[in-house]
Tab-separated table of C-alpha atoms and ligand atoms in Angstrom:
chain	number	residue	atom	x	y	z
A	3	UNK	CA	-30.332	15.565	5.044
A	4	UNK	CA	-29.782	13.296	1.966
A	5	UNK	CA	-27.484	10.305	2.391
A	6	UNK	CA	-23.864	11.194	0.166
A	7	UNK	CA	-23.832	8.726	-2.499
A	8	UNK	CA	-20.968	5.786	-2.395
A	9	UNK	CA	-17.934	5.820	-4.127
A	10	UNK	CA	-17.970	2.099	-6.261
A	11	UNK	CA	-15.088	0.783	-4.477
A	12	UNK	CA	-16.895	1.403	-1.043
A	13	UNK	CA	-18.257	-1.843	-1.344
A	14	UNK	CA	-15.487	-3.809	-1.373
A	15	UNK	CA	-14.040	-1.715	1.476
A	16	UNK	CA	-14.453	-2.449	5.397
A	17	UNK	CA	-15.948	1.477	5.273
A	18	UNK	CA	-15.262	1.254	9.288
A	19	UNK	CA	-11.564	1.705	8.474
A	20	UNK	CA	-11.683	4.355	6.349
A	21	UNK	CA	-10.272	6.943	5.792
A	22	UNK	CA	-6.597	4.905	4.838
A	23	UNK	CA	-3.291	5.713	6.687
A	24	UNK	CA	-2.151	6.805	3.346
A	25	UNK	CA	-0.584	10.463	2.884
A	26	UNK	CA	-2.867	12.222	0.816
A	27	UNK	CA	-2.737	11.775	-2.931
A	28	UNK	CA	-1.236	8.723	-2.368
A	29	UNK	CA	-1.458	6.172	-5.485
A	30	UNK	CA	-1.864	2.925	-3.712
A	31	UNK	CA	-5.765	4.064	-3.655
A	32	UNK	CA	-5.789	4.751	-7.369
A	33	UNK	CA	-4.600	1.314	-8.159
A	34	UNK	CA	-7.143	-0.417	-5.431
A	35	UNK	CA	-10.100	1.850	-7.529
A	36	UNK	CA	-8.784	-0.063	-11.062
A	37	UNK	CA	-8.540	-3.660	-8.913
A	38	UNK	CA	-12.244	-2.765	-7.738
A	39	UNK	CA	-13.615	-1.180	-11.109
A	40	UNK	CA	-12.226	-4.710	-12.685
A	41	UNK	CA	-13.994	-6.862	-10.074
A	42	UNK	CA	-16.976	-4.703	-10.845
A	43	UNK	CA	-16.936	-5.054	-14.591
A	44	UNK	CA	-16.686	-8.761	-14.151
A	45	UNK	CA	-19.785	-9.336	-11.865
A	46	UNK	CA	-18.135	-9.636	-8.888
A	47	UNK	CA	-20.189	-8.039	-6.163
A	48	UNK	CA	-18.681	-9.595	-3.260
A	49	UNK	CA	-15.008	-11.205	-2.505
A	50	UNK	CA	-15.649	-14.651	-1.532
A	51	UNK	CA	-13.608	-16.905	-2.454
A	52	UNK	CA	-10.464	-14.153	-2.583
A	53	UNK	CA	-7.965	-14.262	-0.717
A	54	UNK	CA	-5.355	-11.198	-0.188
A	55	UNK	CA	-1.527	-11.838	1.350
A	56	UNK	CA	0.688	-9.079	2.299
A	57	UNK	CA	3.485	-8.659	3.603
A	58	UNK	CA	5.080	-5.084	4.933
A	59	UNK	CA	5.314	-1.483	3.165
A	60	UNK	CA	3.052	1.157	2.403
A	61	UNK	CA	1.077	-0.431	-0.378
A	62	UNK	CA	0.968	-4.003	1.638
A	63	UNK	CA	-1.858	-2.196	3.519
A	64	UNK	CA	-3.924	-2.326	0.640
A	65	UNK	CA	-5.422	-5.337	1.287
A	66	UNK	CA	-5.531	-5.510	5.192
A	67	UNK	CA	-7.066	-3.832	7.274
A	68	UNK	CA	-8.925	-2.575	4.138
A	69	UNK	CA	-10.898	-4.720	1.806
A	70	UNK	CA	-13.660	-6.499	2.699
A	71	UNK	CA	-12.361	-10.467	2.142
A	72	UNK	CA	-10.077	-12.474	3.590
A	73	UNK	CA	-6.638	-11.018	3.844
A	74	UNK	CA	-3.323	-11.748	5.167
A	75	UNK	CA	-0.785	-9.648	6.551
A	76	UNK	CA	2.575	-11.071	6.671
A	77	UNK	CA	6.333	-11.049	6.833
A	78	UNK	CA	8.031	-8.499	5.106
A	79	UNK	CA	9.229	-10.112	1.486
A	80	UNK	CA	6.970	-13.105	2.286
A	81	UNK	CA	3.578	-12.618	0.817
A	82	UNK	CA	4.051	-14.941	-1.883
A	83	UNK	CA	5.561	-17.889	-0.276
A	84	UNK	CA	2.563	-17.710	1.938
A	85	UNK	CA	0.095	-17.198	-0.887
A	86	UNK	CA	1.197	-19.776	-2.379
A	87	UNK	CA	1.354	-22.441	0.515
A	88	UNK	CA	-2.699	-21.050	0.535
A	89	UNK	CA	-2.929	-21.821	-3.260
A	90	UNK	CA	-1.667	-25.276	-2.551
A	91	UNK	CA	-3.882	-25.769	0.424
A	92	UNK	CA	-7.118	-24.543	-0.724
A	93	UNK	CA	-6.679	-24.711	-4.788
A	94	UNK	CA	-10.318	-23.180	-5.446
A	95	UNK	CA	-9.496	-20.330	-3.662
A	96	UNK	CA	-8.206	-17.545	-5.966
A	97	UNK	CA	-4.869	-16.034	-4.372
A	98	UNK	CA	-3.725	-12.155	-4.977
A	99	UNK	CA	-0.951	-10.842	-3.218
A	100	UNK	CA	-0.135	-6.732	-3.123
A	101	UNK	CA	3.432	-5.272	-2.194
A	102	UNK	CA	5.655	-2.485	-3.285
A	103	UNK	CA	9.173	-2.879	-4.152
A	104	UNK	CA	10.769	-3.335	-1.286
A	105	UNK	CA	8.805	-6.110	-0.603
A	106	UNK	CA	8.471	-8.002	-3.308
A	107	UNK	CA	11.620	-6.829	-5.560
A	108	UNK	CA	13.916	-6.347	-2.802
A	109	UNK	CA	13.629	-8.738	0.495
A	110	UNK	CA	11.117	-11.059	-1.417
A	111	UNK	CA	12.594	-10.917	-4.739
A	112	UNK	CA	13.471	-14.538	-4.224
A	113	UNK	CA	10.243	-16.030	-2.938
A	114	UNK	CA	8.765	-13.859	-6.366
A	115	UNK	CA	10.917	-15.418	-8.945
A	116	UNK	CA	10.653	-18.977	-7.918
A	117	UNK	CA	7.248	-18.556	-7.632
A	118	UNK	CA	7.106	-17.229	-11.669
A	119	UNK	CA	9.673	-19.789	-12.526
A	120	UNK	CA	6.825	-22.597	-11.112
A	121	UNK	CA	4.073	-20.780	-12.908
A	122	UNK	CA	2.790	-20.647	-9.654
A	123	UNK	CA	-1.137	-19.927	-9.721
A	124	UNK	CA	-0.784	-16.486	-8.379
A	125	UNK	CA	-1.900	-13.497	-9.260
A	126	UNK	CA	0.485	-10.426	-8.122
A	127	UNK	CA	-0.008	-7.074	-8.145
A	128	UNK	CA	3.585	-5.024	-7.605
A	129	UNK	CA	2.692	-1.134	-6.506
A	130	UNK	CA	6.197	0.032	-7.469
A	131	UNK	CA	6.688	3.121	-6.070
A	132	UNK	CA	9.964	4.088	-7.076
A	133	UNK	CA	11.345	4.034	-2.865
A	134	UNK	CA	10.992	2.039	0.462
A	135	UNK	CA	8.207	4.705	1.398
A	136	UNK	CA	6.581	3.538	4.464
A	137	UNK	CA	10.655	3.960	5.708
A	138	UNK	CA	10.661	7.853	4.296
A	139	UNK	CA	11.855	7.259	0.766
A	140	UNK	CA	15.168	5.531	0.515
A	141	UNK	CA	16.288	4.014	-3.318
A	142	UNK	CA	15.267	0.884	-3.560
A	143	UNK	CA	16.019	-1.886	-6.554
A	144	UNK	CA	13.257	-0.010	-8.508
A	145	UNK	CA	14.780	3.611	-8.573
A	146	UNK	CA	15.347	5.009	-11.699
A	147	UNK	CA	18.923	6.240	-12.229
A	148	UNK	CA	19.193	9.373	-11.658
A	149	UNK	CA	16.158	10.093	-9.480
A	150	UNK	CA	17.042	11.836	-6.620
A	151	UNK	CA	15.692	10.305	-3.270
A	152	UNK	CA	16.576	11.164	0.507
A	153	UNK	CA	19.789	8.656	0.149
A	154	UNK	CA	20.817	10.005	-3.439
A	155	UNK	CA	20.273	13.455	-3.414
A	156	UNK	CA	22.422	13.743	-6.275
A	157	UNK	CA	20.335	11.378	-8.466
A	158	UNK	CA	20.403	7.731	-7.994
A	159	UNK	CA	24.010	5.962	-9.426
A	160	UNK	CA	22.882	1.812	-8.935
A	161	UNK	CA	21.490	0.442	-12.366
A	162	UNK	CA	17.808	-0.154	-12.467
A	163	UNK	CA	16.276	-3.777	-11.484
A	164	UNK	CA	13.673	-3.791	-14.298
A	165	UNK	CA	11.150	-6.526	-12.179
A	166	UNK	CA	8.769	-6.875	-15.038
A	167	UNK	CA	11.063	-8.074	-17.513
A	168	UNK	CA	12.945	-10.296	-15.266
A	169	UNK	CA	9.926	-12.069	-14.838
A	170	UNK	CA	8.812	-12.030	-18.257
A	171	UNK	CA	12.132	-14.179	-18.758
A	172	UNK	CA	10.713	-17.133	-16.904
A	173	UNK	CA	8.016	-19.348	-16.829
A	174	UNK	CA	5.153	-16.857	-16.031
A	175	UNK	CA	2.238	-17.044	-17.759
A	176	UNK	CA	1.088	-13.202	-17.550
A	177	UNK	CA	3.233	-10.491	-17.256
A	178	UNK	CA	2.092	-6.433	-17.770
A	179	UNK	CA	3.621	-3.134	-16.806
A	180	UNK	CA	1.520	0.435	-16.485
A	181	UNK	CA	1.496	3.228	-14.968
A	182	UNK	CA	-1.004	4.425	-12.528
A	183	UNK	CA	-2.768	7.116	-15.491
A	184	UNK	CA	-2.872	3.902	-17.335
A	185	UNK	CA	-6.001	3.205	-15.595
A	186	UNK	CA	-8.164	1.533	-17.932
A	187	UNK	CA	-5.221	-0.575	-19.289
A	188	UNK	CA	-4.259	-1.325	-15.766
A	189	UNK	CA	-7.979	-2.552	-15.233
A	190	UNK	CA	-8.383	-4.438	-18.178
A	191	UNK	CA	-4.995	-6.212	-17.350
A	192	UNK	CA	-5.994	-6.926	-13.842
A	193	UNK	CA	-9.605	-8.202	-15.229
A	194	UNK	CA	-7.541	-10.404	-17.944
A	195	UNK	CA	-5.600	-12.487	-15.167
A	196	UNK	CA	-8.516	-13.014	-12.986
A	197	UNK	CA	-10.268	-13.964	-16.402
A	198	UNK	CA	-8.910	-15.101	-19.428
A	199	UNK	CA	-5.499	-15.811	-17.847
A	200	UNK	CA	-6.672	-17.592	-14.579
A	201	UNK	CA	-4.089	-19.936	-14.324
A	202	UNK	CA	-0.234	-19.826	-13.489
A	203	UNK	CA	1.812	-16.847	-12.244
A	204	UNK	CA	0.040	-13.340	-13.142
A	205	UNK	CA	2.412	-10.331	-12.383
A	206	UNK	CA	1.499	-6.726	-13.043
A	207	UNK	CA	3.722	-3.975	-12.215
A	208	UNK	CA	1.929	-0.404	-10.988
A	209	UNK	CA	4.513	2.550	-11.588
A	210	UNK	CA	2.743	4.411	-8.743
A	211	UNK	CA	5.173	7.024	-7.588
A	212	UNK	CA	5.336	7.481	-4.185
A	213	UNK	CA	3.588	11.134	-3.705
A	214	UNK	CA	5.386	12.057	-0.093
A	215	UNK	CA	8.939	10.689	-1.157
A	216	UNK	CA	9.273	11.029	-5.079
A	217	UNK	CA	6.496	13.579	-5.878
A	218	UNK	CA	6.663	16.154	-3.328
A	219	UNK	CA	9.859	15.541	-3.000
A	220	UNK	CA	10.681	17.243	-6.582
A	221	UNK	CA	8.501	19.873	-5.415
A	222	UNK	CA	5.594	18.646	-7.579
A	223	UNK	CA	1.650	18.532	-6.462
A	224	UNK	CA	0.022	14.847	-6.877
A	225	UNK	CA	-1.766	16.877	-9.758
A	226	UNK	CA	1.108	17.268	-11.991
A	227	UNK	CA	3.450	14.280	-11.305
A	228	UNK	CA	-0.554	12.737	-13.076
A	229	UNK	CA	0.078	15.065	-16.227
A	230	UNK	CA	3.247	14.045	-16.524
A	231	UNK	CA	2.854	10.257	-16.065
A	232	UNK	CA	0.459	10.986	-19.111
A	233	UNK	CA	3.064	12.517	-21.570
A	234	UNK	CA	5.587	10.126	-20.718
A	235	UNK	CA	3.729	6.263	-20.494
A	236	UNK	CA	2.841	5.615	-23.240
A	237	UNK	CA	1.554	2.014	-23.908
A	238	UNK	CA	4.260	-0.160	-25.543
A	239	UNK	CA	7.070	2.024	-25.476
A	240	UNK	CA	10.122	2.584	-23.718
A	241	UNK	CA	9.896	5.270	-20.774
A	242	UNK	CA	12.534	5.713	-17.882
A	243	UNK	CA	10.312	3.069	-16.008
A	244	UNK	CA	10.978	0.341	-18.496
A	245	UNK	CA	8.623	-0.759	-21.131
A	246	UNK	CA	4.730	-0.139	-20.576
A	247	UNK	CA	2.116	-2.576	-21.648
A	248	UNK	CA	1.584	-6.217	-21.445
A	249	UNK	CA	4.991	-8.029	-21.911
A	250	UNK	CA	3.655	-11.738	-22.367
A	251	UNK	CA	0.323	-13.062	-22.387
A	252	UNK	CA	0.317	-17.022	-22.623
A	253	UNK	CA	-2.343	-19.756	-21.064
A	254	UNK	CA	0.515	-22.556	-19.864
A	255	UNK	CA	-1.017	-25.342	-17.300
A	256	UNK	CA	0.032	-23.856	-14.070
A	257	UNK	CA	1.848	-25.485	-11.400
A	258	UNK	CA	-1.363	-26.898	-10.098
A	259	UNK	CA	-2.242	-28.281	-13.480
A	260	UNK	CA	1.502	-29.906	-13.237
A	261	UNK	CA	0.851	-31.318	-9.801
A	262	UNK	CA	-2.325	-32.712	-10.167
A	263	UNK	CA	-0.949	-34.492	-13.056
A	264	UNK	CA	2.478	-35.985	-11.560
A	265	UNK	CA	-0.148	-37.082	-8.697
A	266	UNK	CA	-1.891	-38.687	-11.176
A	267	UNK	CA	0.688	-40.565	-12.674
A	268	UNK	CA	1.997	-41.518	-9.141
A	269	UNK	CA	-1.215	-42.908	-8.212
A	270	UNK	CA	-1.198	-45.141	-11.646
A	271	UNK	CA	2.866	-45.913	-11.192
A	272	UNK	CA	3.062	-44.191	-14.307
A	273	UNK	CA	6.942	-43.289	-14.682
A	274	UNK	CA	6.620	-42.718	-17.913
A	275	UNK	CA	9.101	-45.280	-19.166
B	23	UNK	CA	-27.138	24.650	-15.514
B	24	UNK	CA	-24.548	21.718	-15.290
B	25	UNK	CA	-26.489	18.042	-15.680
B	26	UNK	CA	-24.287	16.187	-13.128
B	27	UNK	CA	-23.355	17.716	-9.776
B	28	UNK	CA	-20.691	16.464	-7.180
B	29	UNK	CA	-21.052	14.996	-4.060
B	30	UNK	CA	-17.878	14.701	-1.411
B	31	UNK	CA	-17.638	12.714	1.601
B	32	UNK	CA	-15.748	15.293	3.565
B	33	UNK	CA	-14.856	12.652	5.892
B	34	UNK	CA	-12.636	10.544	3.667
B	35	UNK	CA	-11.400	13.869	1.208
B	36	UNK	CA	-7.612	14.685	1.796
B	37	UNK	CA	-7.723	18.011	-0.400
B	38	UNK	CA	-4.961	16.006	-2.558
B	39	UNK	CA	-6.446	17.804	-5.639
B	40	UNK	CA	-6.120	14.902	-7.695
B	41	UNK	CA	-9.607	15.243	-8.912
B	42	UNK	CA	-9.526	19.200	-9.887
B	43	UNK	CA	-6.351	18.297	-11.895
B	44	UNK	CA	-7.768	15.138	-13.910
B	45	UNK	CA	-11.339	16.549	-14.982
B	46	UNK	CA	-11.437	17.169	-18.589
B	47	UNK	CA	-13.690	19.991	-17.881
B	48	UNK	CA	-11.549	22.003	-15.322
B	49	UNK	CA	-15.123	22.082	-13.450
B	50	UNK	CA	-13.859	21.583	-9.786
B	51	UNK	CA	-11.599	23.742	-7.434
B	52	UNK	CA	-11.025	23.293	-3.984
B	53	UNK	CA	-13.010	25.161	-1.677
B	54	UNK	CA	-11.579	28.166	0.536
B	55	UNK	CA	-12.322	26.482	3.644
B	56	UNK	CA	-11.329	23.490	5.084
B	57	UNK	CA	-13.653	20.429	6.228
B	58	UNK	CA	-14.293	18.152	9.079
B	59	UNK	CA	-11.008	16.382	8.679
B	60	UNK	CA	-8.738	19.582	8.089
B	61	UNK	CA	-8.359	19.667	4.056
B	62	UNK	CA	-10.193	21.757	1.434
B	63	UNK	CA	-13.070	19.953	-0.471
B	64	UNK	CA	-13.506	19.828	-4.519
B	65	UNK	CA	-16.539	22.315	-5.322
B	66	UNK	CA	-18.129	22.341	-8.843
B	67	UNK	CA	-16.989	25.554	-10.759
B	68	UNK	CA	-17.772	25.103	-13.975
B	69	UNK	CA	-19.728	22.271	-15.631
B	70	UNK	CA	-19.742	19.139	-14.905
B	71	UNK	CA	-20.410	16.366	-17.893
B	72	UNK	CA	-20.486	12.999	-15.893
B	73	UNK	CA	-16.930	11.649	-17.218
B	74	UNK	CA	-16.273	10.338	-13.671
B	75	UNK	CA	-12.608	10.376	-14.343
B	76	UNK	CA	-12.505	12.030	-10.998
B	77	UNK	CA	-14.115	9.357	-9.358
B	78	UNK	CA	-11.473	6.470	-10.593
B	79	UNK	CA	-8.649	8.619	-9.806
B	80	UNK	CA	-9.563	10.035	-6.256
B	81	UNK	CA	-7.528	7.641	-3.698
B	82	UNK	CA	-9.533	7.762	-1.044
B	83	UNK	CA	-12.764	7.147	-2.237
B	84	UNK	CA	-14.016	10.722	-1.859
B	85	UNK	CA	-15.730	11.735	-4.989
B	86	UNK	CA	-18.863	10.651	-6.436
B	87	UNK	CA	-21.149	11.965	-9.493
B	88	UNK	CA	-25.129	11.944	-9.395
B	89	UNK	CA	-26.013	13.157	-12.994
B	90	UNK	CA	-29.961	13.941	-13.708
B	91	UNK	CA	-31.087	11.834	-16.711
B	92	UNK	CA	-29.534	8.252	-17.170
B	93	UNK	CA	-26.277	9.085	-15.705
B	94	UNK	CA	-25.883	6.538	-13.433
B	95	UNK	CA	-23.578	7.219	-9.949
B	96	UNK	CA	-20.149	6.774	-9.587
C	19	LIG	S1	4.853	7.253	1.968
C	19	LIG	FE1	4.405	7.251	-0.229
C	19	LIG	S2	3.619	5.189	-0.722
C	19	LIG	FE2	3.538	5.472	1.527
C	19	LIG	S3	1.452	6.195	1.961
C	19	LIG	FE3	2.751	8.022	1.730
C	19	LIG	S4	2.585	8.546	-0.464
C	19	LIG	FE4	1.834	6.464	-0.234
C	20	LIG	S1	-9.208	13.381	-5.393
C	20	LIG	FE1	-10.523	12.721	-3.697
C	20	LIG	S2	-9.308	13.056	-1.836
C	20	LIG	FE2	-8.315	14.211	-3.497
C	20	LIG	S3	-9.216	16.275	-3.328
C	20	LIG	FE3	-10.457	15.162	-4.804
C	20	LIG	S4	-12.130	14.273	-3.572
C	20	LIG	FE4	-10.541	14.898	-2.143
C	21	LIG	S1	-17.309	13.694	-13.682
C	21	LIG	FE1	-15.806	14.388	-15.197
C	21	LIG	S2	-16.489	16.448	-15.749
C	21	LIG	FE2	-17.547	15.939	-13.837
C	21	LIG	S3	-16.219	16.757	-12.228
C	21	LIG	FE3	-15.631	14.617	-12.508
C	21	LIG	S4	-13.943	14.671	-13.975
C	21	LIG	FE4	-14.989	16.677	-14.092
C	22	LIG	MG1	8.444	1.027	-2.453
């Protein structure tokens, strides 16, 4: 018998994990295909010298147990506070940490926006899937009003936390929104901050819907929640997920670039009187 | 006779039907019986033109494309 052809982002999978715990349909592998197609594109065979933090949720398994570099799973909400004590330990080492909402907008929200606020040289990829779905599809922050959930089944009443655009308001370098039928905008984006925009805080935002608690939860098939993700995101325009595209695109010296400086003037005495 | 043909790991395929739904072609369906991990498989129906828009949206790495001529896989 002939061998089955690979999928391309086999190779930067441990393949003796596979198939993911995922539900099927799930999202969370569409986004790791545009992180891998965007490694691919720029020459990146294999993942040395990446490092992938963690913490807990349904898309924080994206980078442990499954791709093929080193990866750290941590506490839930923490994944950037310890990705960045990694940045500041090993600076060469480029740093990308994966989490859903309730991770990173909800419990971690704090480590995340000091960590944009510092320009922090991070890159950070939130899967927001519209619920805490690894806990069966409560609202979270990121639930649109009105979207019914198994805690609102009339349709969500809290405002909207719109995650992009608070971080957009600080000191972040790089900050994009898409949705997961965005995919070569979300790969070009995730090429552009491991590229172009290497340094400082890099924050992309996946609107992956959660295909268990959001999408077969309206009663729709994986199938047609994707045809309707591509009527209603549409780059740079307003949709119920906030605005899709790239909200800010700048090149400021990261907090490394800051520290290695102040170092330097400490060294010299240098107070700058 | 279609250029490109499909090949499945049957192993990995969920029978989400992600793939039927996003080809431009409508050239897959899922098959009538169920493989080694308990889901229907995407079959070629129709032709297939080597897009590999199946391929980047399939989440669990499932789907690949061998085309003929040039093509290259997916
Ligand atoms: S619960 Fe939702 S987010 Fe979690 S694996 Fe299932 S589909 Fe994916
Ligand atoms: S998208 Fe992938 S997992 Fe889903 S049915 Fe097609 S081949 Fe199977
Ligand atoms: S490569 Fe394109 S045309 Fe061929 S089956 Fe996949 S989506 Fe359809
Ligand atoms: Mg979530």
């Amino acid at each position: 018998m002939r061998c089955l052809r690979k999928h391309f982002s086999r190779k930067y999978l441990r393949e003796e994990v596979l198939p993911t715990p995922f539900c099927p349909g799930c999202f969370n592998g569409v986004v790791m295909n545009a992180m891998f197609k965007a490694f691919e594109e720029l020459g990146v065979e294999r993942l040395k010298g990446y490092v992938f933090v963690s913490g807990i949720g349904c898309s924080s398994w994206i980078p442990s147990p499954h791709i093929k570099a080193d990866t750290i799973h941590t506490l839930h909400g923490r994944a950037v506070a310890v990705a960045t004590g990694v940045k500041l330990a090993k600076p060469n080492l480029n740093v990308i940490v994966i989490g859903g909402d309730g991770d990173l907008a909800a419990i971690g929200f704090n480590h995340l926006v000091h960590a944009a606020r510092r320009n922090m040289d991070l890159l950070v990829i939130l899967v927001n899937n519209l619920v805490y779905g690894m806990t069966r599809g409560q609202a979270s922050p990121t639930t649109p009003e009105g979207m019914r959930t198994v805690t609102t089944p009339y349709g969500a009443y809290e405002p909207v936390m719109d995650v992009a655009e608070l971080i957009a308001r600080t000191n972040a370098n790089y900050v994009a929104r898409w949705c997961v039928v965005n995919f070569n905008q979300l790969k070009n984006s995730i090429k552009e901050a491991l590229s172009k925009y290497s340094r400082g805080f890099r924050f992309i935002e996946v609107i992956a819907p959660c295909i268990t608690y959001v999408v077969r939860y309206e009663g729709k098939t994986p199938g047609q929640k994707i045809k309707e993700l591509m009527k209603v995101c549409r780059p740079n325009t307003e949709t119920p997920y906030g605005r899709i595209g790239i909200l800010k695109a700048e090149d400021k010296p990261g907090y490394l670039d800051r520290y290695f400086e102040y170092v330097k003037r400490a060294t010299e005495g240098d107070k700058g009187e | 006779m279609s250029a490109c043909s499909v090949e499945v790991d049957r192993n990995l395929c969920k029978g989400c039907g992600i793939c039927v739904s996003v080809c431009p072609k409508n050239a897959l369906e899922l098959s009538p019986n169920i493989g080694p991990s308990g889901y229907r498989y995407p079959m070629l129906k129709g032709e297939c033109i080597g897009c590999k828009t199946c391929t980047l949206y399939c989440p669990d790495f499932a789907i690949t494309i061998v085309c003929n001529e040039g093509g290259g896989q997916g």
